[in-house]
Amino acid sequence: MIPTLPDAQRFTGHAKRIKPEADPMLTHTHAGSPMGEAMRLHWQPVCLSSQLKDLPVAVRILGEDLVAFRDQKGVVGLLHKHCSHRGASLEFGRITDKGITCCYHGWHFAHDGSLLNAPAEPANSPLLKQVKQGAYPAMEFKGLVFAYMGPPTQMPAFPSFDSMQFSDVDLVPYALSHDCNWLQVHENLMDPLHAVFLHSRMGEVQLTQAWGEMPAVEWFEHGDRVCYLTSRQIGAHVWVRFNEVAFPNFGQVAGFWEDGNAAKYFERVGATRWTVPIDNTHCWIFGWRHFSPSLEAKGIGNASQVGLNQFDIYGQTGDRPYEEMQRNTGDWEAEVSQGPMAIHALENKGSSDRGVVMLRRHLAQGITNPHLPPNSIEGQTPTWTCNVVLHRPSPITSEKEITLSVPDLLAIGRAVKSIILAADSLSPALRQASIVSQLQGLSKPPV
């Protein structure tokens, strides 16, 4: 029997074959591009300290081919990859007690690119004064190598976020590669609704059951940052989660294993990270996974699984079997599968995408009118990322469990936000205690 033909008028594949271009202002980060030049005005991680051993390391950052190394005196350097003499790659160079030498003719470069020696040339060769290898200022901090790739006269202070300095938290450095544009990875941080589905309802539960509860969400801008608040009712508790990203590519997420079953006040960061472009179609996440007794009270996290293309949260790398990726999809596949560079003109955005839209607008504004961060207090810039769990907060007044409305949940989240943001001017020691005390005032003890 000849099959019945479908109604061709219902199908739109043929009309959608030709794709528009991607948004170059936000996605392109090569030299001379608006976003690329904005990123170069900030310190950027370029590799892990653990990668710098007795051989140079070739890295590609913001479309530039570079070589990172640590010399025999322990000083890190970041030079243009190709030697200024005849272009041989310095990834094959020899690390010395002061800089690096090219394997081809022994030209010896200091960390700032100065030519210290050209042994095949006369001792008085003018090349020693004329030639300088391209180089960038670099430094190590807590297992990450950072570089400043912008104009020398505009080099900023090194970032001083408070979450980089907690005395009771171990920062474990990591680097995760992604085969796609930086923005589709970075903007995932302002999409809390994906966690309900991707991490909970569409496959195995990847974090805790509580993540599958639909939250009330508020997005807002504050200074140099875009933030979200999610408020979920978990029985007699309300779990408020506060995450933030800062211009241009910094972000933080709160602890991963919260289940909302016990009161908790201003429990801080689970991961600090930068989404750093390799080029326009590849990127890294560089950052630290935070470990402390309170963050890891459930014993789920594993610091030994955090490092170069390793992370102890499911779905953050592309190393799983393809069929597993299909059946239990993680962040890596969802982000990379959008294509090498997501095309915004093809999207059909809804109300759940307000954070992504806000972030893109924030980035566009920041390119021409940089957002100013909060004032540093005693050498620390306050951050707000946290989990807060309140027991029977207002407006829960009944001893019996009631179902809170979205406006109720939003009001609770805003009360938490107000307490946290109002403490920015306090010293780091006073700030933590003040916030905790006021949050405890929102929580009613169990009867």
Short mmCIF file of C-alpha atoms in Angstrom, two decimals:
data_model
loop_
_atom_site.label_atom_id
_atom_site.label_comp_id
_atom_site.label_asym_id
_atom_site.label_seq_id
_atom_site.Cartn_x
_atom_site.Cartn_y
_atom_site.Cartn_z
CA MET A 1 0.00 0.00 0.00
CA ILE A 2 1.28 3.42 -0.91
CA PRO A 3 1.76 5.51 2.25
CA THR A 4 -0.38 8.57 2.77
CA LEU A 5 1.63 11.73 2.24
CA PRO A 6 1.83 14.20 5.14
CA ASP A 7 0.48 17.71 4.75
CA ALA A 8 3.59 19.50 3.48
CA GLN A 9 2.21 22.92 4.39
CA ARG A 10 2.70 22.14 8.07
CA PHE A 11 6.47 21.70 7.76
CA THR A 12 8.91 24.64 7.85
CA GLY A 13 12.32 23.04 7.30
CA HIS A 14 12.79 24.36 3.78
CA ALA A 15 11.99 27.93 4.85
CA LYS A 16 14.52 27.82 7.69
CA ARG A 17 17.57 26.54 5.82
CA ILE A 18 19.37 29.87 5.52
CA LYS A 19 20.73 31.07 8.85
CA PRO A 20 21.41 34.66 9.90
CA GLU A 21 24.80 35.72 11.25
CA ALA A 22 25.78 35.53 14.91
CA ASP A 23 25.99 38.69 17.04
CA PRO A 24 29.62 39.80 16.55
CA MET A 25 29.62 42.56 19.19
CA LEU A 26 29.20 40.14 22.10
CA THR A 27 30.56 36.90 20.70
CA HIS A 28 33.76 38.01 18.93
CA THR A 29 36.77 38.49 21.20
CA HIS A 30 39.77 38.60 18.85
CA ALA A 31 42.12 41.62 18.91
CA GLY A 32 40.29 44.77 17.84
CA SER A 33 36.77 43.43 18.53
CA PRO A 34 34.67 45.42 21.04
CA MET A 35 34.26 42.60 23.54
CA GLY A 36 37.80 41.36 23.03
CA GLU A 37 39.24 44.75 23.86
CA ALA A 38 36.97 45.02 26.91
CA MET A 39 38.17 41.65 28.19
CA ARG A 40 41.78 42.70 27.68
CA LEU A 41 41.27 45.49 30.22
CA HIS A 42 40.80 42.86 32.95
CA TRP A 43 43.10 40.24 34.43
CA GLN A 44 42.25 36.88 32.83
CA PRO A 45 43.24 33.33 33.84
CA VAL A 46 45.23 31.67 31.06
CA CYS A 47 46.23 28.27 32.50
CA LEU A 48 46.65 26.28 35.70
CA SER A 49 49.81 26.69 37.74
CA SER A 50 50.11 22.89 37.76
CA GLN A 51 50.61 22.94 33.98
CA LEU A 52 53.84 24.92 34.28
CA LYS A 53 56.57 22.37 34.87
CA ASP A 54 59.92 22.03 33.11
CA LEU A 55 58.55 22.66 29.61
CA PRO A 56 56.76 25.68 28.09
CA VAL A 57 52.99 25.43 27.58
CA ALA A 58 51.34 26.63 24.38
CA VAL A 59 48.08 28.42 25.13
CA ARG A 60 45.58 30.26 22.97
CA ILE A 61 43.65 33.06 24.66
CA LEU A 62 41.38 35.67 23.03
CA GLY A 63 42.51 34.46 19.60
CA GLU A 64 46.21 34.99 20.40
CA ASP A 65 48.80 32.20 20.29
CA LEU A 66 50.98 32.42 23.40
CA VAL A 67 53.47 30.45 25.46
CA ALA A 68 53.36 30.30 29.25
CA PHE A 69 56.25 29.14 31.40
CA ARG A 70 57.76 29.35 34.88
CA ASP A 71 61.50 29.96 34.84
CA GLN A 72 64.03 28.25 37.09
CA LYS A 73 63.68 31.04 39.66
CA GLY A 74 59.91 30.51 39.84
CA VAL A 75 58.81 33.58 37.87
CA VAL A 76 55.98 33.07 35.37
CA GLY A 77 56.03 34.52 31.88
CA LEU A 78 53.59 34.81 28.98
CA LEU A 79 55.07 35.56 25.56
CA HIS A 80 53.84 35.56 21.99
CA LYS A 81 54.26 32.06 20.66
CA HIS A 82 56.39 32.75 17.59
CA CYS A 83 59.96 33.91 18.08
CA SER A 84 60.69 37.44 16.82
CA HIS A 85 63.73 36.12 14.91
CA ARG A 86 62.36 33.71 12.33
CA GLY A 87 59.04 32.57 13.81
CA ALA A 88 59.87 29.22 15.43
CA SER A 89 57.46 28.42 18.24
CA LEU A 90 58.68 29.09 21.75
CA GLU A 91 56.69 26.07 22.93
CA PHE A 92 59.84 24.21 21.86
CA GLY A 93 62.08 26.65 23.74
CA ARG A 94 64.30 26.00 26.73
CA ILE A 95 63.36 27.43 30.11
CA THR A 96 66.29 29.18 31.81
CA ASP A 97 66.97 30.78 35.19
CA LYS A 98 65.75 34.03 33.65
CA GLY A 99 63.19 33.65 30.89
CA ILE A 100 63.22 31.35 27.88
CA THR A 101 65.45 30.65 24.87
CA CYS A 102 64.30 29.75 21.37
CA CYS A 103 65.32 26.28 20.22
CA TYR A 104 66.13 27.48 16.69
CA HIS A 105 68.99 29.96 17.23
CA GLY A 106 69.13 30.37 21.01
CA TRP A 107 67.61 33.82 21.23
CA HIS A 108 67.03 34.44 24.93
CA PHE A 109 63.98 36.44 26.05
CA ALA A 110 63.14 37.83 29.48
CA HIS A 111 59.63 37.81 30.95
CA ASP A 112 58.94 41.27 29.54
CA GLY A 113 60.09 40.19 26.06
CA SER A 114 63.48 41.88 26.22
CA LEU A 115 66.10 40.18 24.08
CA LEU A 116 68.86 39.24 26.52
CA ASN A 117 71.11 37.36 24.11
CA ALA A 118 71.33 36.42 20.45
CA PRO A 119 74.34 34.08 20.54
CA ALA A 120 74.72 33.73 16.77
CA GLU A 121 75.03 37.50 16.43
CA PRO A 122 77.98 39.77 17.31
CA ALA A 123 78.16 40.85 20.94
CA ASN A 124 77.46 44.45 20.00
CA SER A 125 74.56 43.63 17.68
CA PRO A 126 71.95 46.41 17.59
CA LEU A 127 69.28 43.70 17.67
CA LEU A 128 69.76 43.42 21.43
CA LYS A 129 68.34 46.92 21.82
CA GLN A 130 65.91 46.89 18.93
CA VAL A 131 64.08 43.55 19.26
CA LYS A 132 61.39 42.82 21.82
CA GLN A 133 59.26 39.71 21.89
CA GLY A 134 55.56 40.31 22.50
CA ALA A 135 54.85 39.68 26.20
CA TYR A 136 52.13 40.23 28.78
CA PRO A 137 52.30 40.77 32.56
CA ALA A 138 51.50 37.51 34.34
CA MET A 139 51.21 36.28 37.91
CA GLU A 140 50.14 33.23 39.86
CA PHE A 141 47.40 33.22 42.47
CA LYS A 142 46.11 30.15 44.28
CA GLY A 143 46.84 27.72 41.47
CA LEU A 144 45.78 29.88 38.52
CA VAL A 145 48.03 31.86 36.17
CA PHE A 146 46.56 35.27 35.34
CA ALA A 147 47.61 37.70 32.61
CA TYR A 148 46.80 41.26 31.66
CA MET A 149 46.57 41.58 27.86
CA GLY A 150 45.45 45.20 27.49
CA PRO A 151 47.25 48.53 27.05
CA PRO A 152 50.07 48.81 29.63
CA THR A 153 48.95 52.25 30.77
CA GLN A 154 45.49 50.92 31.69
CA MET A 155 46.48 47.86 33.74
CA PRO A 156 44.03 47.58 36.69
CA ALA A 157 44.60 46.28 40.18
CA PHE A 158 44.43 42.53 40.57
CA PRO A 159 40.87 41.41 41.48
CA SER A 160 40.21 41.24 45.22
CA PHE A 161 36.83 39.53 45.56
CA ASP A 162 36.21 38.43 49.14
CA SER A 163 35.49 34.86 48.04
CA MET A 164 39.12 34.54 46.93
CA GLN A 165 40.28 35.17 50.50
CA PHE A 166 38.11 33.12 52.87
CA SER A 167 40.40 31.65 55.52
CA ASP A 168 38.22 28.59 56.18
CA VAL A 169 37.77 27.54 52.53
CA ASP A 170 40.11 25.53 50.31
CA LEU A 171 40.21 26.80 46.71
CA VAL A 172 40.91 23.98 44.26
CA PRO A 173 41.79 25.31 40.78
CA TYR A 174 40.25 23.86 37.63
CA ALA A 175 40.03 24.42 33.88
CA LEU A 176 37.25 23.05 31.64
CA SER A 177 37.44 23.35 27.85
CA HIS A 178 34.35 23.90 25.70
CA ASP A 179 34.05 23.62 21.92
CA CYS A 180 31.85 26.68 21.49
CA ASN A 181 31.73 30.44 21.87
CA TRP A 182 32.34 31.85 25.34
CA LEU A 183 28.99 33.61 25.66
CA GLN A 184 26.75 30.54 25.49
CA VAL A 185 28.77 29.08 28.37
CA HIS A 186 28.86 32.28 30.42
CA GLU A 187 25.18 33.18 30.10
CA ASN A 188 24.17 29.77 31.46
CA LEU A 189 25.00 31.31 34.86
CA MET A 190 21.98 33.62 34.53
CA ASP A 191 19.58 30.84 33.50
CA PRO A 192 18.47 29.25 36.80
CA LEU A 193 15.43 27.61 35.21
CA HIS A 194 17.60 25.21 33.24
CA ALA A 195 18.55 23.54 36.53
CA VAL A 196 14.95 22.45 37.10
CA PHE A 197 14.89 20.55 33.83
CA LEU A 198 18.44 19.74 32.71
CA HIS A 199 19.73 18.83 36.17
CA SER A 200 16.58 17.24 37.56
CA ARG A 201 13.54 16.42 35.43
CA MET A 202 15.02 15.45 32.05
CA GLY A 203 17.32 12.68 33.28
CA GLU A 204 18.87 11.50 36.50
CA VAL A 205 18.99 13.96 39.40
CA GLN A 206 22.45 15.48 39.09
CA LEU A 207 22.51 17.58 42.29
CA THR A 208 19.71 17.24 44.88
CA GLN A 209 15.96 16.65 44.58
CA ALA A 210 15.30 20.22 45.69
CA TRP A 211 16.69 21.59 42.43
CA GLY A 212 13.68 20.08 40.66
CA GLU A 213 11.25 22.36 42.51
CA MET A 214 10.15 25.28 40.33
CA PRO A 215 11.39 28.49 41.97
CA ALA A 216 10.19 32.06 41.95
CA VAL A 217 12.94 34.03 40.21
CA GLU A 218 14.07 37.63 40.25
CA TRP A 219 16.91 39.01 38.11
CA PHE A 220 18.50 42.40 38.75
CA GLU A 221 21.56 44.52 38.02
CA HIS A 222 23.68 45.95 40.81
CA GLY A 223 26.87 47.86 40.04
CA ASP A 224 29.12 45.82 37.78
CA ARG A 225 27.02 42.67 38.24
CA VAL A 226 23.95 40.86 37.04
CA CYS A 227 22.37 38.63 39.67
CA TYR A 228 19.54 36.21 40.21
CA LEU A 229 17.55 35.18 43.25
CA THR A 230 15.63 31.92 43.25
CA SER A 231 13.22 31.14 46.10
CA ARG A 232 11.88 27.62 46.55
CA GLN A 233 9.57 26.28 49.21
CA ILE A 234 10.84 23.00 50.62
CA GLY A 235 8.24 21.92 53.17
CA ALA A 236 8.40 24.37 56.08
CA HIS A 237 11.57 25.98 54.70
CA VAL A 238 12.31 28.48 51.94
CA TRP A 239 15.60 28.07 50.11
CA VAL A 240 16.91 31.30 48.58
CA ARG A 241 19.83 31.05 46.18
CA PHE A 242 21.81 34.17 45.18
CA ASN A 243 24.21 33.97 42.19
CA GLU A 244 26.13 36.73 40.39
CA VAL A 245 28.22 37.51 37.33
CA ALA A 246 30.47 40.58 36.93
CA PHE A 247 31.53 42.36 33.78
CA PRO A 248 32.96 41.07 31.56
CA ASN A 249 33.31 37.31 32.25
CA PHE A 250 33.51 36.64 36.00
CA GLY A 251 30.88 34.55 37.76
CA GLN A 252 30.09 32.75 40.99
CA VAL A 253 27.64 30.03 41.98
CA ALA A 254 26.55 29.06 45.47
CA GLY A 255 27.12 25.64 47.04
CA PHE A 256 25.88 22.76 44.93
CA TRP A 257 24.41 20.28 47.41
CA GLU A 258 21.71 22.33 49.14
CA ASP A 259 18.46 20.43 49.77
CA GLY A 260 16.53 23.06 51.73
CA ASN A 261 15.82 20.78 54.68
CA ALA A 262 17.59 22.73 57.43
CA ALA A 263 18.06 26.42 58.28
CA LYS A 264 21.21 27.96 56.80
CA TYR A 265 22.39 31.56 56.83
CA PHE A 266 24.69 33.09 54.19
CA GLU A 267 26.50 29.89 53.24
CA ARG A 268 28.86 31.08 50.58
CA VAL A 269 30.35 30.16 47.24
CA GLY A 270 30.56 26.72 45.62
CA ALA A 271 32.65 27.84 42.62
CA THR A 272 34.33 31.03 41.42
CA ARG A 273 35.03 31.16 37.69
CA TRP A 274 35.95 33.11 34.58
CA THR A 275 34.69 32.11 31.11
CA VAL A 276 37.75 32.87 28.98
CA PRO A 277 37.62 32.73 25.16
CA ILE A 278 40.24 30.62 23.43
CA ASP A 279 39.00 32.07 20.16
CA ASN A 280 35.55 32.83 18.80
CA THR A 281 34.44 29.19 18.76
CA HIS A 282 36.22 27.69 21.78
CA CYS A 283 36.58 28.70 25.42
CA TRP A 284 37.78 27.72 28.88
CA ILE A 285 36.15 27.93 32.26
CA PHE A 286 38.97 28.71 34.69
CA GLY A 287 38.23 28.94 38.37
CA TRP A 288 38.25 27.46 41.82
CA ARG A 289 35.95 24.88 43.33
CA HIS A 290 35.38 25.83 46.99
CA PHE A 291 35.64 23.19 49.70
CA SER A 292 34.86 23.61 53.39
CA PRO A 293 33.25 21.45 56.09
CA SER A 294 29.93 23.30 55.82
CA LEU A 295 29.83 23.34 52.00
CA GLU A 296 30.63 19.64 51.86
CA ALA A 297 28.74 18.50 54.95
CA LYS A 298 26.97 15.82 52.93
CA GLY A 299 30.30 14.33 51.83
CA ILE A 300 29.40 14.41 48.13
CA GLY A 301 32.11 16.68 46.72
CA ASN A 302 35.54 15.32 45.85
CA ALA A 303 38.50 17.67 45.51
CA SER A 304 40.62 14.92 43.92
CA GLN A 305 38.28 15.02 40.90
CA VAL A 306 38.85 18.75 40.26
CA GLY A 307 41.57 19.94 37.87
CA LEU A 308 42.41 20.11 34.18
CA ASN A 309 39.20 19.06 32.39
CA GLN A 310 38.02 17.48 35.63
CA PHE A 311 35.16 18.58 37.85
CA ASP A 312 33.28 16.77 40.59
CA ILE A 313 29.85 18.00 39.42
CA TYR A 314 28.14 15.84 36.80
CA GLY A 315 27.99 16.97 33.18
CA GLN A 316 30.67 19.68 33.14
CA THR A 317 33.05 18.02 30.66
CA GLY A 318 32.67 16.30 27.30
CA ASP A 319 34.35 13.04 28.25
CA ARG A 320 31.30 10.83 28.76
CA PRO A 321 30.04 8.25 26.24
CA TYR A 322 27.78 9.77 23.61
CA GLU A 323 24.77 7.63 24.53
CA GLU A 324 25.11 8.67 28.17
CA MET A 325 25.20 12.30 27.06
CA GLN A 326 21.94 11.73 25.20
CA ARG A 327 20.20 9.97 28.09
CA ASN A 328 21.50 12.13 30.96
CA THR A 329 22.55 15.43 29.43
CA GLY A 330 24.73 17.90 31.34
CA ASP A 331 25.69 21.56 31.04
CA TRP A 332 28.56 20.81 28.65
CA GLU A 333 26.37 19.20 25.99
CA ALA A 334 23.57 21.76 26.34
CA GLU A 335 26.02 24.62 25.83
CA VAL A 336 28.23 23.11 23.14
CA SER A 337 25.32 21.66 21.16
CA GLN A 338 24.06 25.19 20.41
CA GLY A 339 26.80 25.23 17.78
CA PRO A 340 30.25 26.80 17.56
CA MET A 341 28.60 30.21 17.92
CA ALA A 342 24.94 30.47 18.95
CA ILE A 343 22.81 32.63 16.65
CA HIS A 344 20.64 34.88 18.79
CA ALA A 345 18.35 35.84 15.90
CA LEU A 346 17.07 32.24 15.78
CA GLU A 347 16.00 32.18 19.43
CA ASN A 348 12.40 32.40 20.58
CA LYS A 349 12.94 33.77 24.08
CA GLY A 350 10.33 33.69 26.83
CA SER A 351 9.88 35.14 30.30
CA SER A 352 12.28 32.55 31.72
CA ASP A 353 15.05 34.10 29.61
CA ARG A 354 14.96 37.53 31.26
CA GLY A 355 18.31 36.92 32.93
CA VAL A 356 20.01 36.04 29.67
CA VAL A 357 18.55 39.13 27.98
CA MET A 358 19.62 41.30 30.92
CA LEU A 359 23.15 39.88 30.84
CA ARG A 360 23.54 40.51 27.11
CA ARG A 361 22.36 44.09 27.55
CA HIS A 362 24.70 44.53 30.52
CA LEU A 363 27.63 43.30 28.41
CA ALA A 364 26.77 45.60 25.53
CA GLN A 365 26.58 48.58 27.88
CA GLY A 366 29.81 47.63 29.59
CA ILE A 367 31.77 47.71 26.35
CA THR A 368 31.23 51.46 25.96
CA ASN A 369 30.46 52.47 29.56
CA PRO A 370 32.31 50.22 32.04
CA HIS A 371 30.34 49.21 35.12
CA LEU A 372 32.01 50.24 38.38
CA PRO A 373 32.40 47.51 41.02
CA PRO A 374 31.53 48.11 44.69
CA ASN A 375 34.21 49.77 46.77
CA SER A 376 36.88 47.50 48.17
CA ILE A 377 36.76 47.30 51.99
CA GLU A 378 40.04 46.37 53.69
CA GLY A 379 41.34 44.99 50.42
CA GLN A 380 38.24 42.93 49.64
CA THR A 381 35.45 43.54 47.13
CA PRO A 382 32.21 42.15 48.58
CA THR A 383 30.38 39.41 46.73
CA TRP A 384 26.90 38.12 47.46
CA THR A 385 26.69 34.56 46.14
CA CYS A 386 25.15 32.30 48.78
CA ASN A 387 22.52 29.81 49.84
CA VAL A 388 20.06 30.85 52.56
CA VAL A 389 17.48 28.49 54.03
CA LEU A 390 14.87 30.02 56.34
CA HIS A 391 12.56 28.03 58.62
CA ARG A 392 8.97 29.26 58.43
CA PRO A 393 9.81 32.78 57.25
CA SER A 394 7.09 35.40 57.04
CA PRO A 395 4.46 35.05 55.57
CA ILE A 396 4.30 31.43 56.83
CA THR A 397 2.29 31.88 60.04
CA SER A 398 0.46 28.58 60.34
CA GLU A 399 1.97 25.73 62.30
CA LYS A 400 0.79 23.54 59.47
CA GLU A 401 2.59 23.60 56.16
CA ILE A 402 1.02 25.93 53.63
CA THR A 403 1.85 26.46 49.99
CA LEU A 404 3.39 29.85 49.38
CA SER A 405 2.45 31.90 46.35
CA VAL A 406 5.01 33.26 43.88
CA PRO A 407 4.60 36.80 45.31
CA ASP A 408 5.24 35.39 48.80
CA LEU A 409 8.41 33.65 47.66
CA LEU A 410 9.61 36.74 45.81
CA ALA A 411 9.05 38.86 48.92
CA ILE A 412 11.16 36.47 50.99
CA GLY A 413 13.94 36.51 48.39
CA ARG A 414 13.91 40.32 48.29
CA ALA A 415 14.17 40.51 52.07
CA VAL A 416 17.28 38.29 51.89
CA LYS A 417 18.72 40.41 49.08
CA SER A 418 18.20 43.66 50.99
CA ILE A 419 20.02 42.36 54.05
CA ILE A 420 22.99 41.12 52.04
CA LEU A 421 23.44 44.18 49.82
CA ALA A 422 23.02 46.65 52.70
CA ALA A 423 26.10 45.22 54.42
CA ASP A 424 28.55 46.02 51.59
CA SER A 425 30.08 48.95 53.45
CA LEU A 426 30.98 46.90 56.53
CA SER A 427 34.40 45.41 57.15
CA PRO A 428 34.69 41.75 56.08
CA ALA A 429 34.56 40.42 59.65
CA LEU A 430 31.57 42.55 60.67
CA ARG A 431 29.76 41.97 57.37
CA GLN A 432 29.47 38.20 57.75
CA ALA A 433 28.24 38.42 61.35
CA SER A 434 25.77 41.20 60.57
CA ILE A 435 24.23 39.37 57.61
CA VAL A 436 23.91 36.09 59.52
CA SER A 437 22.29 37.81 62.49
CA GLN A 438 19.71 39.61 60.37
CA LEU A 439 18.92 36.52 58.30
CA GLN A 440 18.34 34.56 61.50
CA GLY A 441 15.78 37.22 62.37
CA LEU A 442 13.79 36.27 59.27
CA SER A 443 13.66 32.62 60.27
CA LYS A 444 11.20 31.34 62.87
CA PRO A 445 12.53 28.50 65.04
CA PRO A 446 10.72 25.16 64.80
CA VAL A 447 8.10 24.55 67.49
#
